[in-house]
Amino acid sequence: MREAAFIKVTPLSQKESISYDDVKEILQYYQEITHKTGEQLSWEYDQNAFPYEIMEITSSEGTYLHLKSHEDPHYHSIFIDIPNTPADTLPDTLRISLAASSTTADKGKANELCKFIAKKWEAELQLFNNRVMYFCKRK
């Protein structure tokens, strides 16, 4: 059984639409700031804060990002994709999914990444437990 969280950009968000380049850019930014934190602490914090390798996979089902743990046995994988939208609209939703083989550590890290991305983009976040967090400006 796969669990999923959704990040949706709204008209009041910083982004109007979402692309895979946007996602890779914000994940790269996350890695950079955790690396800087590690330097300040004299500790390899970036390996613990983001224990994944980012792989872009294109298959018959579409394109998605696979965050695969490279060394840490507590982590396995997280999948990120942009669900299909009608041709006349821009993609506005990002789905973060956990595979059946994902661990509770993956779920915790996915929650952390979801909150980070939603906060930076000032977006609406539907967590894995279906609760909604609003980081967007509201009227």
Coordinates of C-alpha atoms in Angstrom, one line a residue:
M1 CA 0.0 0.0 0.0
R2 CA 1.4 3.4 -1.0
E3 CA 0.9 6.5 1.0
A4 CA 1.0 9.9 -0.5
A5 CA 1.2 13.6 0.5
F6 CA 0.3 16.4 -1.8
I7 CA 1.7 19.9 -2.2
K8 CA -0.6 22.2 -4.1
V9 CA 0.4 25.7 -5.3
T10 CA -2.5 28.2 -5.1
P11 CA -2.9 31.6 -6.9
L12 CA -1.4 33.2 -3.8
S13 CA 1.7 30.9 -3.7
Q14 CA 5.2 32.0 -4.8
K15 CA 4.9 29.6 -7.8
E16 CA 2.2 29.4 -10.4
S17 CA 3.1 25.9 -11.6
I18 CA 5.4 23.1 -10.7
S19 CA 8.1 21.4 -12.8
Y20 CA 10.7 18.7 -12.1
D21 CA 13.4 21.4 -12.4
D22 CA 11.7 23.3 -9.6
V23 CA 11.7 20.2 -7.4
K24 CA 15.3 19.3 -8.2
E25 CA 16.3 22.9 -7.5
I26 CA 14.6 23.0 -4.1
L27 CA 16.0 19.6 -3.1
Q28 CA 19.5 20.9 -4.1
Y29 CA 18.9 24.0 -1.9
Y30 CA 17.9 21.7 1.0
Q31 CA 21.1 19.7 0.6
E32 CA 23.2 22.9 0.5
I33 CA 21.7 24.4 3.7
T34 CA 22.0 21.2 5.6
H35 CA 25.6 20.9 4.4
K36 CA 26.3 24.5 5.7
T37 CA 24.6 23.5 9.0
G38 CA 27.0 20.5 9.2
E39 CA 30.0 22.7 8.6
Q40 CA 29.0 25.0 11.5
L41 CA 28.6 22.0 13.8
S42 CA 31.7 20.3 12.5
W43 CA 29.6 17.2 11.8
E44 CA 28.5 15.5 8.5
Y45 CA 24.9 16.6 9.1
D46 CA 24.1 16.6 5.4
Q47 CA 24.4 12.8 5.1
N48 CA 21.9 12.4 7.9
A49 CA 19.6 15.2 6.8
F50 CA 19.3 14.0 3.2
P51 CA 20.4 10.4 2.9
Y52 CA 19.2 10.0 -0.6
E53 CA 20.4 10.1 -4.2
I54 CA 18.1 11.9 -6.6
M55 CA 17.3 9.9 -9.8
E56 CA 15.0 11.1 -12.5
I57 CA 13.2 8.1 -14.0
T58 CA 11.1 8.1 -17.2
S59 CA 8.9 5.1 -17.9
S60 CA 5.8 4.3 -19.8
E61 CA 3.8 5.5 -16.8
G62 CA 5.5 8.9 -16.9
T63 CA 8.3 10.8 -15.3
Y64 CA 9.1 10.8 -11.6
L65 CA 11.9 11.5 -9.1
H66 CA 13.2 8.5 -7.1
L67 CA 15.0 9.5 -3.9
K68 CA 16.9 6.3 -3.1
S69 CA 19.0 5.8 0.0
H70 CA 22.5 5.1 -0.9
E71 CA 24.0 3.9 2.4
D72 CA 21.8 4.3 5.5
P73 CA 19.9 1.0 6.2
H74 CA 17.1 3.0 8.0
Y75 CA 16.0 4.6 4.8
H76 CA 14.9 3.1 1.5
S77 CA 13.1 5.3 -1.0
I78 CA 10.7 8.2 -1.6
F79 CA 9.0 8.9 -5.0
I80 CA 8.1 12.4 -6.2
D81 CA 5.9 13.1 -9.2
I82 CA 3.6 15.6 -10.8
P83 CA 0.2 14.0 -11.4
N84 CA -1.3 14.4 -14.9
T85 CA -3.3 17.6 -15.5
P86 CA -5.6 18.6 -18.4
A87 CA -3.6 19.9 -21.4
D88 CA -5.0 23.4 -21.0
T89 CA -3.9 23.9 -17.4
L90 CA -0.4 24.2 -15.7
P91 CA 0.6 21.5 -13.3
D92 CA -0.1 22.8 -9.8
T93 CA 0.2 19.6 -7.6
L94 CA 3.3 17.7 -6.4
R95 CA 2.8 14.1 -5.1
I96 CA 5.3 12.6 -2.6
S97 CA 4.7 8.9 -2.3
L98 CA 6.1 6.1 -0.2
A99 CA 6.5 2.6 -1.6
A100 CA 5.4 -0.5 0.4
S101 CA 9.1 -1.1 1.2
S102 CA 9.6 2.4 2.6
T103 CA 10.4 2.6 6.3
T104 CA 9.1 4.9 9.1
A105 CA 12.3 6.9 8.7
D106 CA 11.4 7.5 5.1
K107 CA 7.9 8.7 6.2
G108 CA 9.5 11.1 8.7
K109 CA 11.9 12.4 6.2
A110 CA 9.1 12.8 3.6
N111 CA 7.1 14.8 6.1
E112 CA 10.0 17.0 6.7
L113 CA 10.7 17.6 3.0
C114 CA 7.0 18.2 2.4
K115 CA 6.8 20.9 5.0
F116 CA 10.1 22.5 3.8
I117 CA 8.9 22.6 0.2
A118 CA 5.4 23.8 1.0
K119 CA 6.8 26.6 3.3
K120 CA 9.3 27.8 0.7
W121 CA 6.7 27.8 -2.1
E122 CA 3.9 29.2 0.3
A123 CA 1.7 26.3 -0.8
E124 CA -1.0 24.1 0.6
L125 CA 0.1 20.7 2.0
Q126 CA -2.0 17.6 2.5
L127 CA 0.0 15.3 4.8
F128 CA 0.1 11.5 4.7
N129 CA -2.6 11.5 7.4
N130 CA -4.9 13.7 5.1
R131 CA -4.6 16.7 7.4
V132 CA -4.0 20.0 5.6
M133 CA -1.4 22.6 6.5
Y134 CA -1.6 26.1 4.8
F135 CA 1.6 27.8 4.2
C136 CA 0.1 30.1 1.6
K137 CA -1.1 33.6 2.3
R138 CA -4.8 33.7 2.9
K139 CA -7.2 36.5 2.4

